[in-house]
Amino acid sequence: MALYGAAAAVLSGLEAHQGSLKSLVYSSRFQNVRQLYALVCETQRYSAVLDAVIGSARLLEAEKKLKPHLAKVLVYELLLGRGLRGGGRWKPVLSRHKARLQAEFARLKVKRCVSRNEDLLESTPGAVQEARLPRFVRVNTLKTNLSDTIDYLKREGYSYQGRASGPDELRALEGKLFFLDSLLPELLIFSSGTDLHKHPLYQAGHLILQDKASCLPAMLLAPPPGSHVIDACAAPGNKTSHLAALLKNQGKIFAFDLDAGRLATMATLLTRAGVSCCEIANEDFLSVSPSDPRYCRVQYILLDPSCSGSGMASRQLEEPGAGTPSQARLHALAGFQRRALSHALSFPALQRVVYSTCSVCQEENEDVVRDILEQNGGAFRLVHALPLWPQRGLGTFPGAEHCIRASPEATLTGGFFVAVLERADGKSSSPEPQLLAGEPVPSVAPKKKKRRRQNASTT
Ligand SMILES: C[S@@+](CC[C@H](N)C(=O)[O-])C[C@H]1O[C@@H](n2cnc3c(N)ncnc32)[C@H](O)[C@@H]1O
């Protein structure tokens, strides 16, 4: 894979909350890992600046086939890096826009009263905020259990502080202290500076580096072991591996994604996580037939579609109006999101669907859910998800408060949105998920369990 494409794939993986820059770089197929790492880090560092320049130059509107992550990498190289070397068919395209991009970049510097590129970074709130958020780590119960993990970490000098009681103690989290999350079982919380990418438990798939908000969809879908689940837009697969853990690898996950490169990363990730109940398909979810007998037992669908990623801290606004997804882009994304949610609801045995995005835009969240509920004329209802969660859906329609929002300010996570829809006449064959009913998860006093051997193969 060429450097720019590989860097774009890593950025895309980060946006999808796979969570670890290093692991994505190492699992990419690009051989010069150092070169790739440096390019991704620098592009990330200037992410908000690049969003602003790309937005004001209207590059993505003019070049509809240019994907946002690739655009960001190319524009970084063009304006801040070593100039475009390679770039294939995009090189002449970027050359056409070079003057405009340079002008917008210069305009931004004038506006900020800075002359050096570095000085543009100082007022990049997203990057600063992201760096200060705690690190969330999901214990992969397909490979280990909470108690063994905590013991292992303690032997290494980490200090376990029990269940976290509130955001203030997490804001103050430092050094080798770590907590158990107050609402999510098996989610550990470390200080912002903690880097576990090289940790043997991570390398062995016992730990999954996953933002807390990104753990909500699978947890709220709560498929019982033995059930059949569709993960409609699955790659790179952190939520799929979470689903497999909830299923205890019993039952079936049908995982679809359009992007073959991301699916390749996903296959590696699932194998490492010990997932053996998942069938991966490089298919458009919209063309998966609900009447196909293979899906006749599917009662649960997780829909985490492509979105603007506006909730990712590094993409947050650097100044009012700059870096926000354009109305045209939001419109196109919301169109796809509506079609995908509507399609999910057409599976005949469906009981519950979780819809999630890492966007903070109402157009991609509450508006999509409202329209699809209206369209379905009462066949599905919104479930009041996780009542103890502090941040709720924007009150744009009656019942929107049943949805969940997440943000760096309120929940110390990336910006996120989750809605849980259930069939209204559902004689739910599955247990009501405790987290929908508002109960906190049982207090942790983890008992030692025997570790089971898992089949590492992923079909
Ligand atoms: C937000 S990411 C999914 C992240 C994933 N759920 C996870 O937790 O790792 C959205 C994914 O949707 C995929 N996608 C976009 N359109 C699709 C479609 N029509 N059918 C299937 N997948 C699609 C993209 O390739 C991308 O990998």
Tab-separated table of C-alpha atoms and ligand atoms in Angstrom:
chain	number	residue	atom	x	y	z
A	1	MET	CA	0.000	0.000	0.000
A	2	ALA	CA	1.318	3.495	-0.814
A	3	LEU	CA	2.278	5.805	2.023
A	4	TYR	CA	-0.568	8.317	1.639
A	5	GLY	CA	-3.210	5.611	1.341
A	6	ALA	CA	-1.832	3.799	4.375
A	7	ALA	CA	-1.800	7.025	6.412
A	8	ALA	CA	-5.392	7.742	5.379
A	9	ALA	CA	-6.397	4.211	6.439
A	10	VAL	CA	-4.793	4.716	9.862
A	11	LEU	CA	-6.568	8.051	10.331
A	12	SER	CA	-9.806	6.385	9.351
A	13	GLY	CA	-9.205	3.605	11.889
A	14	LEU	CA	-8.584	6.192	14.581
A	15	GLU	CA	-11.803	7.950	13.716
A	16	ALA	CA	-13.653	4.659	14.046
A	17	HIS	CA	-12.433	4.478	17.641
A	18	GLN	CA	-10.175	1.546	17.087
A	19	GLY	CA	-8.282	3.573	19.555
A	20	SER	CA	-4.630	2.990	19.056
A	21	LEU	CA	-2.462	4.901	16.701
A	22	LYS	CA	0.464	2.592	17.164
A	23	SER	CA	-1.476	-0.623	16.687
A	24	LEU	CA	-3.079	0.683	13.511
A	25	VAL	CA	0.280	1.710	12.142
A	26	TYR	CA	1.827	-1.617	13.021
A	27	SER	CA	-1.060	-3.609	11.598
A	28	SER	CA	-1.031	-1.665	8.319
A	29	ARG	CA	0.665	-3.313	5.408
A	30	PHE	CA	3.022	-0.403	4.849
A	31	GLN	CA	6.563	-1.541	5.397
A	32	ASN	CA	8.260	1.656	6.514
A	33	VAL	CA	6.495	1.883	9.851
A	34	ARG	CA	8.521	4.856	11.078
A	35	GLN	CA	7.738	6.902	8.002
A	36	LEU	CA	4.034	6.063	8.248
A	37	TYR	CA	3.938	6.763	11.979
A	38	ALA	CA	5.586	10.156	11.520
A	39	LEU	CA	3.202	11.165	8.733
A	40	VAL	CA	0.102	10.116	10.676
A	41	CYS	CA	1.300	11.849	13.864
A	42	GLU	CA	2.019	15.087	12.056
A	43	THR	CA	-1.265	14.982	10.150
A	44	GLN	CA	-3.090	14.333	13.436
A	45	ARG	CA	-1.222	17.164	15.135
A	46	TYR	CA	-2.405	19.592	12.504
A	47	SER	CA	-5.811	17.940	12.136
A	48	ALA	CA	-7.923	20.936	13.116
A	49	VAL	CA	-5.809	23.287	11.002
A	50	LEU	CA	-6.137	20.968	8.011
A	51	ASP	CA	-9.895	20.640	8.530
A	52	ALA	CA	-10.158	24.418	8.516
A	53	VAL	CA	-8.100	24.834	5.344
A	54	ILE	CA	-9.798	21.964	3.484
A	55	GLY	CA	-13.197	23.297	4.557
A	56	SER	CA	-12.609	26.880	3.521
A	57	ALA	CA	-11.001	25.814	0.217
A	58	ARG	CA	-14.092	23.600	-0.398
A	59	LEU	CA	-11.798	20.836	-1.567
A	60	LEU	CA	-14.138	17.951	-0.753
A	61	GLU	CA	-17.091	19.625	-2.412
A	62	ALA	CA	-15.027	20.119	-5.575
A	63	GLU	CA	-13.514	16.613	-5.552
A	64	LYS	CA	-16.331	14.332	-4.536
A	65	LYS	CA	-14.293	11.156	-4.931
A	66	LEU	CA	-11.556	12.346	-2.612
A	67	LYS	CA	-12.083	10.779	0.835
A	68	PRO	CA	-11.634	13.158	3.812
A	69	HIS	CA	-8.772	11.235	5.430
A	70	LEU	CA	-6.775	11.008	2.239
A	71	ALA	CA	-7.437	14.688	1.598
A	72	LYS	CA	-6.061	15.524	5.013
A	73	VAL	CA	-2.864	13.539	4.445
A	74	LEU	CA	-2.318	15.010	0.981
A	75	VAL	CA	-2.965	18.564	2.130
A	76	TYR	CA	-0.630	18.058	5.070
A	77	GLU	CA	2.159	16.968	2.731
A	78	LEU	CA	1.415	19.785	0.330
A	79	LEU	CA	1.287	22.628	2.853
A	80	LEU	CA	3.254	21.472	5.873
A	81	GLY	CA	5.237	18.409	4.846
A	82	ARG	CA	7.777	17.721	2.190
A	83	GLY	CA	5.515	18.411	-0.762
A	84	LEU	CA	3.636	15.714	-2.634
A	85	ARG	CA	5.951	12.939	-3.699
A	86	GLY	CA	3.837	10.306	-5.351
A	87	GLY	CA	0.136	10.609	-4.702
A	88	GLY	CA	-0.818	8.779	-7.904
A	89	ARG	CA	-3.911	10.109	-9.588
A	90	TRP	CA	-4.501	12.586	-6.777
A	91	LYS	CA	-1.271	14.478	-7.400
A	92	PRO	CA	-2.582	16.441	-10.421
A	93	VAL	CA	-5.888	16.979	-8.619
A	94	LEU	CA	-4.130	18.491	-5.608
A	95	SER	CA	-1.918	20.577	-7.893
A	96	ARG	CA	-5.057	22.133	-9.360
A	97	HIS	CA	-6.170	23.197	-5.884
A	98	LYS	CA	-2.710	24.109	-4.612
A	99	ALA	CA	-3.002	27.874	-5.000
A	100	ARG	CA	-6.390	27.968	-3.281
A	101	LEU	CA	-5.202	25.780	-0.409
A	102	GLN	CA	-2.084	27.879	0.069
A	103	ALA	CA	-4.185	31.039	0.070
A	104	GLU	CA	-6.581	29.642	2.697
A	105	PHE	CA	-3.641	28.488	4.795
A	106	ALA	CA	-2.077	31.960	4.632
A	107	ARG	CA	-5.431	33.547	5.449
A	108	LEU	CA	-5.749	31.350	8.547
A	109	LYS	CA	-2.312	32.460	9.745
A	110	VAL	CA	-3.193	36.116	9.250
A	111	LYS	CA	-6.442	35.619	11.117
A	112	ARG	CA	-4.569	34.007	14.004
A	113	CYS	CA	-1.799	36.602	13.905
A	114	VAL	CA	0.896	33.938	13.602
A	115	SER	CA	3.716	33.551	11.138
A	116	ARG	CA	5.073	30.100	12.010
A	117	ASN	CA	3.175	26.896	11.269
A	118	GLU	CA	3.850	25.635	14.796
A	119	ASP	CA	2.070	28.608	16.310
A	120	LEU	CA	-1.146	27.507	14.641
A	121	LEU	CA	-1.203	24.551	17.005
A	122	GLU	CA	-1.467	26.567	20.167
A	123	SER	CA	-5.168	27.213	19.892
A	124	THR	CA	-6.211	23.780	18.779
A	125	PRO	CA	-8.595	22.862	21.580
A	126	GLY	CA	-9.490	19.419	20.274
A	127	ALA	CA	-5.950	18.123	20.296
A	128	VAL	CA	-5.280	19.453	23.780
A	129	GLN	CA	-8.526	18.029	25.101
A	130	GLU	CA	-7.935	14.640	23.503
A	131	ALA	CA	-4.506	14.420	25.080
A	132	ARG	CA	-6.032	14.950	28.525
A	133	LEU	CA	-8.834	12.406	28.373
A	134	PRO	CA	-8.370	9.231	30.381
A	135	ARG	CA	-7.431	6.048	28.531
A	136	PHE	CA	-10.146	3.414	28.523
A	137	VAL	CA	-9.240	-0.236	28.178
A	138	ARG	CA	-11.785	-3.020	27.707
A	139	VAL	CA	-10.899	-6.377	29.188
A	140	ASN	CA	-11.539	-8.989	26.511
A	141	THR	CA	-13.513	-11.704	28.257
A	142	LEU	CA	-12.950	-14.076	25.344
A	143	LYS	CA	-9.345	-14.321	26.469
A	144	THR	CA	-9.232	-13.439	30.138
A	145	ASN	CA	-11.284	-12.019	33.001
A	146	LEU	CA	-11.309	-8.849	35.034
A	147	SER	CA	-9.823	-10.330	38.157
A	148	ASP	CA	-6.807	-11.918	36.422
A	149	THR	CA	-6.197	-8.714	34.494
A	150	ILE	CA	-6.258	-6.530	37.574
A	151	ASP	CA	-3.910	-8.934	39.385
A	152	TYR	CA	-1.495	-8.937	36.453
A	153	LEU	CA	-1.448	-5.149	36.288
A	154	LYS	CA	-0.960	-4.854	40.037
A	155	ARG	CA	2.041	-7.167	39.848
A	156	GLU	CA	3.484	-4.760	37.310
A	157	GLY	CA	3.224	-1.824	39.687
A	158	TYR	CA	-0.128	-0.411	38.610
A	159	SER	CA	-2.304	0.580	41.530
A	160	TYR	CA	-5.970	-0.452	41.394
A	161	GLN	CA	-8.312	2.121	42.926
A	162	GLY	CA	-11.609	0.193	42.705
A	163	ARG	CA	-14.702	1.470	40.958
A	164	ALA	CA	-14.536	5.113	39.883
A	165	SER	CA	-17.059	7.260	41.692
A	166	GLY	CA	-17.133	10.342	39.510
A	167	PRO	CA	-15.490	12.424	36.829
A	168	ASP	CA	-13.439	14.527	39.232
A	169	GLU	CA	-11.337	11.614	40.374
A	170	LEU	CA	-10.820	10.616	36.744
A	171	ARG	CA	-9.717	14.130	35.814
A	172	ALA	CA	-7.125	13.873	38.576
A	173	LEU	CA	-5.964	10.409	37.510
A	174	GLU	CA	-2.171	10.220	37.272
A	175	GLY	CA	0.734	7.855	36.920
A	176	LYS	CA	0.051	4.158	37.420
A	177	LEU	CA	-3.295	4.489	39.188
A	178	PHE	CA	-6.270	2.864	37.498
A	179	PHE	CA	-9.988	2.447	38.115
A	180	LEU	CA	-12.861	0.238	37.062
A	181	ASP	CA	-15.593	2.165	35.271
A	182	SER	CA	-18.731	2.918	37.276
A	183	LEU	CA	-21.209	1.806	34.596
A	184	LEU	CA	-19.457	-0.405	32.098
A	185	PRO	CA	-18.366	-3.817	33.257
A	186	GLU	CA	-14.835	-4.843	32.318
A	187	LEU	CA	-13.776	-1.311	31.393
A	188	LEU	CA	-10.594	-0.078	33.053
A	189	ILE	CA	-9.572	3.567	33.201
A	190	PHE	CA	-5.981	4.767	33.162
A	191	SER	CA	-4.403	8.213	33.193
A	192	SER	CA	-4.170	10.110	29.916
A	193	GLY	CA	-0.460	9.448	29.503
A	194	THR	CA	-0.778	5.657	29.719
A	195	ASP	CA	0.377	3.858	26.607
A	196	LEU	CA	-0.388	0.144	26.537
A	197	HIS	CA	0.269	-0.522	22.852
A	198	LYS	CA	3.365	-2.537	23.608
A	199	HIS	CA	1.936	-4.193	26.693
A	200	PRO	CA	1.905	-8.009	26.462
A	201	LEU	CA	-1.761	-8.159	27.483
A	202	TYR	CA	-2.649	-5.857	24.598
A	203	GLN	CA	-0.435	-7.733	22.168
A	204	ALA	CA	-2.103	-11.001	23.203
A	205	GLY	CA	-5.613	-9.602	22.690
A	206	HIS	CA	-6.505	-9.632	26.386
A	207	LEU	CA	-6.932	-5.874	26.405
A	208	ILE	CA	-8.750	-3.813	23.780
A	209	LEU	CA	-7.928	-0.115	23.682
A	210	GLN	CA	-11.366	1.335	23.132
A	211	ASP	CA	-12.967	4.595	24.141
A	212	LYS	CA	-15.735	4.270	26.712
A	213	ALA	CA	-18.321	5.801	24.389
A	214	SER	CA	-17.420	3.308	21.707
A	215	CYS	CA	-18.184	0.459	24.144
A	216	LEU	CA	-21.789	1.604	24.570
A	217	PRO	CA	-23.321	0.259	21.331
A	218	ALA	CA	-22.488	-3.428	21.827
A	219	MET	CA	-23.229	-3.250	25.520
A	220	LEU	CA	-26.656	-1.728	24.867
A	221	LEU	CA	-27.453	-4.132	22.057
A	222	ALA	CA	-26.754	-6.876	24.624
A	223	PRO	CA	-27.239	-9.932	22.411
A	224	PRO	CA	-27.475	-13.079	24.541
A	225	PRO	CA	-25.113	-15.994	23.804
A	226	GLY	CA	-26.410	-18.111	20.949
A	227	SER	CA	-28.176	-15.283	19.128
A	228	HIS	CA	-27.610	-14.065	15.593
A	229	VAL	CA	-26.370	-10.506	15.139
A	230	ILE	CA	-25.580	-8.248	12.178
A	231	ASP	CA	-22.794	-5.697	12.508
A	232	ALA	CA	-23.771	-3.612	9.497
A	233	CYS	CA	-20.749	-1.310	9.127
A	234	ALA	CA	-18.233	-3.275	11.072
A	235	ALA	CA	-14.631	-2.436	10.222
A	236	PRO	CA	-12.188	-2.121	11.836
A	237	GLY	CA	-14.098	-4.195	14.326
A	238	ASN	CA	-13.697	-3.125	17.930
A	239	LYS	CA	-17.455	-3.230	18.395
A	240	THR	CA	-17.595	-6.589	16.622
A	241	SER	CA	-15.093	-8.071	19.041
A	242	HIS	CA	-17.119	-6.613	21.911
A	243	LEU	CA	-20.266	-8.269	20.498
A	244	ALA	CA	-18.415	-11.580	20.252
A	245	ALA	CA	-17.378	-11.265	23.898
A	246	LEU	CA	-21.008	-10.671	24.915
A	247	LEU	CA	-22.051	-13.698	22.851
A	248	LYS	CA	-19.247	-15.711	24.488
A	249	ASN	CA	-18.464	-16.740	20.921
A	250	GLN	CA	-21.768	-18.642	20.824
A	251	GLY	CA	-24.153	-17.747	18.031
A	252	LYS	CA	-23.246	-15.808	14.922
A	253	ILE	CA	-22.152	-12.335	13.916
A	254	PHE	CA	-22.567	-11.364	10.263
A	255	ALA	CA	-20.170	-8.445	9.817
A	256	PHE	CA	-20.325	-6.282	6.681
A	257	ASP	CA	-18.156	-3.476	5.426
A	258	LEU	CA	-17.573	-1.825	2.080
A	259	ASP	CA	-13.892	-1.185	2.635
A	260	ALA	CA	-11.681	-4.206	1.921
A	261	GLY	CA	-8.596	-2.604	3.501
A	262	ARG	CA	-10.393	-1.947	6.762
A	263	LEU	CA	-11.782	-5.490	6.697
A	264	ALA	CA	-8.246	-6.864	6.432
A	265	THR	CA	-7.298	-4.918	9.569
A	266	MET	CA	-10.467	-6.219	11.163
A	267	ALA	CA	-9.617	-9.849	10.442
A	268	THR	CA	-6.275	-9.395	12.220
A	269	LEU	CA	-7.931	-7.667	15.148
A	270	LEU	CA	-10.619	-10.352	15.537
A	271	THR	CA	-8.113	-13.169	15.362
A	272	ARG	CA	-6.005	-11.541	18.044
A	273	ALA	CA	-9.139	-11.053	20.156
A	274	GLY	CA	-10.046	-14.745	19.925
A	275	VAL	CA	-13.282	-14.174	18.005
A	276	SER	CA	-14.574	-17.318	16.332
A	277	CYS	CA	-18.274	-16.596	15.788
A	278	CYS	CA	-17.985	-13.938	13.104
A	279	GLU	CA	-18.465	-14.133	9.346
A	280	ILE	CA	-16.906	-11.156	7.586
A	281	ALA	CA	-18.214	-10.025	4.207
A	282	ASN	CA	-16.992	-7.244	1.943
A	283	GLU	CA	-20.526	-6.178	1.070
A	284	ASP	CA	-22.723	-3.125	0.970
A	285	PHE	CA	-25.099	-3.521	3.893
A	286	LEU	CA	-27.819	-1.829	1.849
A	287	SER	CA	-27.724	-4.701	-0.610
A	288	VAL	CA	-27.879	-7.445	2.025
A	289	SER	CA	-31.306	-9.002	1.554
A	290	PRO	CA	-33.478	-9.177	4.682
A	291	SER	CA	-35.331	-12.119	3.109
A	292	ASP	CA	-32.144	-14.185	2.723
A	293	PRO	CA	-32.715	-17.321	4.861
A	294	ARG	CA	-29.209	-16.891	6.320
A	295	TYR	CA	-30.469	-13.870	8.258
A	296	CYS	CA	-33.839	-15.267	9.328
A	297	ARG	CA	-32.660	-15.564	12.946
A	298	VAL	CA	-31.105	-12.107	13.165
A	299	GLN	CA	-32.715	-10.367	16.136
A	300	TYR	CA	-29.977	-7.823	16.810
A	301	ILE	CA	-28.341	-5.276	14.537
A	302	LEU	CA	-25.550	-2.887	15.402
A	303	LEU	CA	-25.449	0.015	12.976
A	304	ASP	CA	-22.411	2.273	13.360
A	305	PRO	CA	-22.328	3.867	9.917
A	306	SER	CA	-19.855	6.239	8.329
A	307	CYS	CA	-20.340	9.701	9.796
A	308	SER	CA	-18.689	13.102	9.834
A	309	GLY	CA	-16.548	12.152	12.847
A	310	SER	CA	-17.267	15.585	14.276
A	311	GLY	CA	-17.198	14.117	17.779
A	312	MET	CA	-13.601	13.084	17.529
A	313	ALA	CA	-11.714	15.454	19.790
A	314	SER	CA	-9.022	16.060	17.225
A	315	ARG	CA	-11.621	17.184	14.722
A	316	GLN	CA	-13.390	19.620	16.935
A	317	LEU	CA	-13.739	23.150	15.861
A	318	GLU	CA	-10.705	25.293	16.041
A	319	GLU	CA	-12.781	28.373	15.488
A	320	PRO	CA	-16.462	28.987	14.940
A	321	GLY	CA	-17.503	27.900	11.498
A	322	ALA	CA	-14.200	26.334	10.527
A	323	GLY	CA	-13.732	22.616	10.244
A	324	THR	CA	-17.431	21.820	10.613
A	325	PRO	CA	-18.768	19.365	8.075
A	326	SER	CA	-20.418	21.290	5.271
A	327	GLN	CA	-24.188	21.135	4.938
A	328	ALA	CA	-23.755	19.218	1.695
A	329	ARG	CA	-21.625	16.583	3.406
A	330	LEU	CA	-23.983	16.298	6.362
A	331	HIS	CA	-26.902	15.937	4.003
A	332	ALA	CA	-25.196	13.141	2.079
A	333	LEU	CA	-24.120	11.324	5.255
A	334	ALA	CA	-27.540	11.621	6.856
A	335	GLY	CA	-29.122	10.284	3.673
A	336	PHE	CA	-26.992	7.144	3.892
A	337	GLN	CA	-27.557	6.843	7.642
A	338	ARG	CA	-31.351	7.006	7.169
A	339	ARG	CA	-31.274	4.398	4.418
A	340	ALA	CA	-29.090	2.109	6.503
A	341	LEU	CA	-31.255	2.433	9.631
A	342	SER	CA	-34.412	1.918	7.630
A	343	HIS	CA	-32.862	-1.135	5.978
A	344	ALA	CA	-31.854	-2.549	9.372
A	345	LEU	CA	-35.444	-2.288	10.591
A	346	SER	CA	-36.645	-4.361	7.636
A	347	PHE	CA	-35.046	-7.609	8.861
A	348	PRO	CA	-38.014	-9.807	9.731
A	349	ALA	CA	-36.875	-11.251	13.062
A	350	LEU	CA	-35.282	-8.040	14.323
A	351	GLN	CA	-35.975	-7.183	17.947
A	352	ARG	CA	-33.397	-4.523	18.743
A	353	VAL	CA	-31.114	-2.208	16.823
A	354	VAL	CA	-28.477	0.122	18.164
A	355	TYR	CA	-27.655	3.143	16.018
A	356	SER	CA	-24.455	5.006	16.855
A	357	THR	CA	-22.160	7.672	15.430
A	358	CYS	CA	-19.041	9.509	16.533
A	359	SER	CA	-20.674	12.694	15.314
A	360	VAL	CA	-22.016	15.539	17.421
A	361	CYS	CA	-24.219	16.867	14.603
A	362	GLN	CA	-27.955	16.707	15.200
A	363	GLU	CA	-28.469	16.025	11.470
A	364	GLU	CA	-26.695	12.667	11.788
A	365	ASN	CA	-28.170	11.741	15.149
A	366	GLU	CA	-31.528	12.860	16.554
A	367	ASP	CA	-32.824	13.871	13.109
A	368	VAL	CA	-32.056	10.453	11.611
A	369	VAL	CA	-33.674	8.604	14.509
A	370	ARG	CA	-36.765	10.855	14.520
A	371	ASP	CA	-37.340	10.425	10.794
A	372	ILE	CA	-36.950	6.663	10.860
A	373	LEU	CA	-39.266	6.275	13.845
A	374	GLU	CA	-41.878	8.384	12.060
A	375	GLN	CA	-41.423	6.405	8.868
A	376	ASN	CA	-42.032	3.161	10.742
A	377	GLY	CA	-45.338	4.317	12.162
A	378	GLY	CA	-44.944	2.905	15.658
A	379	ALA	CA	-43.465	-0.481	14.726
A	380	PHE	CA	-40.299	0.417	16.647
A	381	ARG	CA	-39.861	2.487	19.782
A	382	LEU	CA	-36.931	4.230	21.402
A	383	VAL	CA	-35.717	2.575	24.580
A	384	HIS	CA	-34.515	4.729	27.462
A	385	ALA	CA	-30.891	3.691	27.327
A	386	LEU	CA	-28.664	3.714	30.368
A	387	PRO	CA	-30.696	6.060	32.589
A	388	LEU	CA	-27.708	6.837	34.776
A	389	TRP	CA	-25.780	8.246	31.820
A	390	PRO	CA	-25.441	12.009	32.366
A	391	GLN	CA	-25.742	13.373	28.842
A	392	ARG	CA	-28.898	12.741	26.802
A	393	GLY	CA	-30.081	13.283	23.240
A	394	LEU	CA	-30.889	16.860	22.250
A	395	GLY	CA	-34.554	17.573	22.978
A	396	THR	CA	-35.473	18.024	19.341
A	397	PHE	CA	-38.452	15.639	19.417
A	398	PRO	CA	-40.449	13.965	22.189
A	399	GLY	CA	-38.438	10.997	23.423
A	400	ALA	CA	-35.071	12.208	22.181
A	401	GLU	CA	-33.882	12.149	25.791
A	402	HIS	CA	-33.963	8.338	25.567
A	403	CYS	CA	-30.874	8.609	23.362
A	404	ILE	CA	-27.377	9.020	24.745
A	405	ARG	CA	-24.782	11.601	23.913
A	406	ALA	CA	-21.179	11.627	25.044
A	407	SER	CA	-18.572	14.370	25.024
A	408	PRO	CA	-15.148	15.217	26.470
A	409	GLU	CA	-16.733	17.765	28.810
A	410	ALA	CA	-19.594	15.658	30.216
A	411	THR	CA	-18.342	12.080	30.022
A	412	LEU	CA	-14.560	12.421	29.445
A	413	THR	CA	-14.888	10.537	26.160
A	414	GLY	CA	-14.989	11.384	22.501
A	415	GLY	CA	-18.203	12.939	21.193
A	416	PHE	CA	-20.669	10.141	20.483
A	417	PHE	CA	-24.363	9.377	19.993
A	418	VAL	CA	-26.309	6.171	20.650
A	419	ALA	CA	-29.970	5.286	20.146
A	420	VAL	CA	-31.562	1.955	21.000
A	421	LEU	CA	-34.685	0.991	19.053
A	422	GLU	CA	-36.834	-2.031	19.838
A	423	ARG	CA	-39.745	-3.630	18.053
A	424	ALA	CA	-42.800	-2.182	19.753
A	425	ASP	CA	-44.809	-5.410	19.749
A	426	GLY	CA	-41.698	-7.363	20.650
A	427	LYS	CA	-42.210	-10.290	22.944
A	428	SER	CA	-38.508	-9.880	23.397
A	429	SER	CA	-37.033	-13.341	23.386
A	430	SER	CA	-33.894	-11.867	24.869
A	431	PRO	CA	-33.474	-10.684	28.413
A	432	GLU	CA	-34.075	-6.973	28.833
A	433	PRO	CA	-30.581	-5.561	28.987
A	434	GLN	CA	-29.963	-4.446	32.536
A	435	LEU	CA	-28.428	-1.270	31.252
A	436	LEU	CA	-31.592	-0.301	29.462
A	437	ALA	CA	-33.535	-0.861	32.657
A	438	GLY	CA	-31.368	1.577	34.516
A	439	GLU	CA	-29.525	-0.661	36.886
A	440	PRO	CA	-25.834	-0.091	37.336
A	441	VAL	CA	-23.762	-3.151	36.634
A	442	PRO	CA	-23.117	-5.356	39.659
A	443	SER	CA	-20.374	-4.219	41.940
A	444	VAL	CA	-17.057	-5.765	41.177
A	445	ALA	CA	-15.587	-8.399	43.390
A	446	PRO	CA	-14.193	-10.480	40.598
A	447	LYS	CA	-13.949	-14.165	41.261
A	448	LYS	CA	-11.193	-16.098	39.639
A	449	LYS	CA	-12.391	-18.138	36.722
A	450	LYS	CA	-10.527	-20.761	34.825
A	451	ARG	CA	-9.199	-19.404	31.573
A	452	ARG	CA	-10.684	-21.183	28.597
A	453	ARG	CA	-8.869	-21.956	25.416
A	454	GLN	CA	-10.428	-20.126	22.501
A	455	ASN	CA	-10.422	-20.869	18.871
A	456	ALA	CA	-8.525	-17.953	17.351
A	457	SER	CA	-9.884	-18.477	13.871
A	458	THR	CA	-12.234	-15.985	12.349
A	459	THR	CA	-14.271	-17.081	9.389
B	1	LIG	C1	-17.697	4.362	11.838
B	1	LIG	S1	-16.985	3.128	10.849
B	1	LIG	C2	-17.394	1.646	11.691
B	1	LIG	C3	-16.560	1.375	12.899
B	1	LIG	C4	-16.789	0.010	13.481
B	1	LIG	N1	-18.178	-0.198	13.827
B	1	LIG	C5	-15.927	-0.239	14.700
B	1	LIG	O1	-16.389	-0.126	15.816
B	1	LIG	O2	-14.747	-0.538	14.535
B	1	LIG	C6	-18.055	3.047	9.486
B	1	LIG	C7	-17.761	1.929	8.529
B	1	LIG	O3	-18.844	1.831	7.618
B	1	LIG	C8	-18.356	1.325	6.411
B	1	LIG	N2	-19.412	1.535	5.396
B	1	LIG	C9	-19.762	2.682	4.789
B	1	LIG	N3	-20.804	2.451	3.961
B	1	LIG	C10	-21.124	1.136	4.075
B	1	LIG	C11	-22.106	0.301	3.469
B	1	LIG	N4	-22.997	0.785	2.584
B	1	LIG	N5	-22.145	-1.004	3.816
B	1	LIG	C12	-21.251	-1.508	4.702
B	1	LIG	N6	-20.299	-0.756	5.294
B	1	LIG	C13	-20.234	0.545	4.977
B	1	LIG	C14	-17.082	2.111	6.222
B	1	LIG	O4	-16.207	1.456	5.329
B	1	LIG	C15	-16.537	2.149	7.651
B	1	LIG	O5	-15.627	1.104	7.857
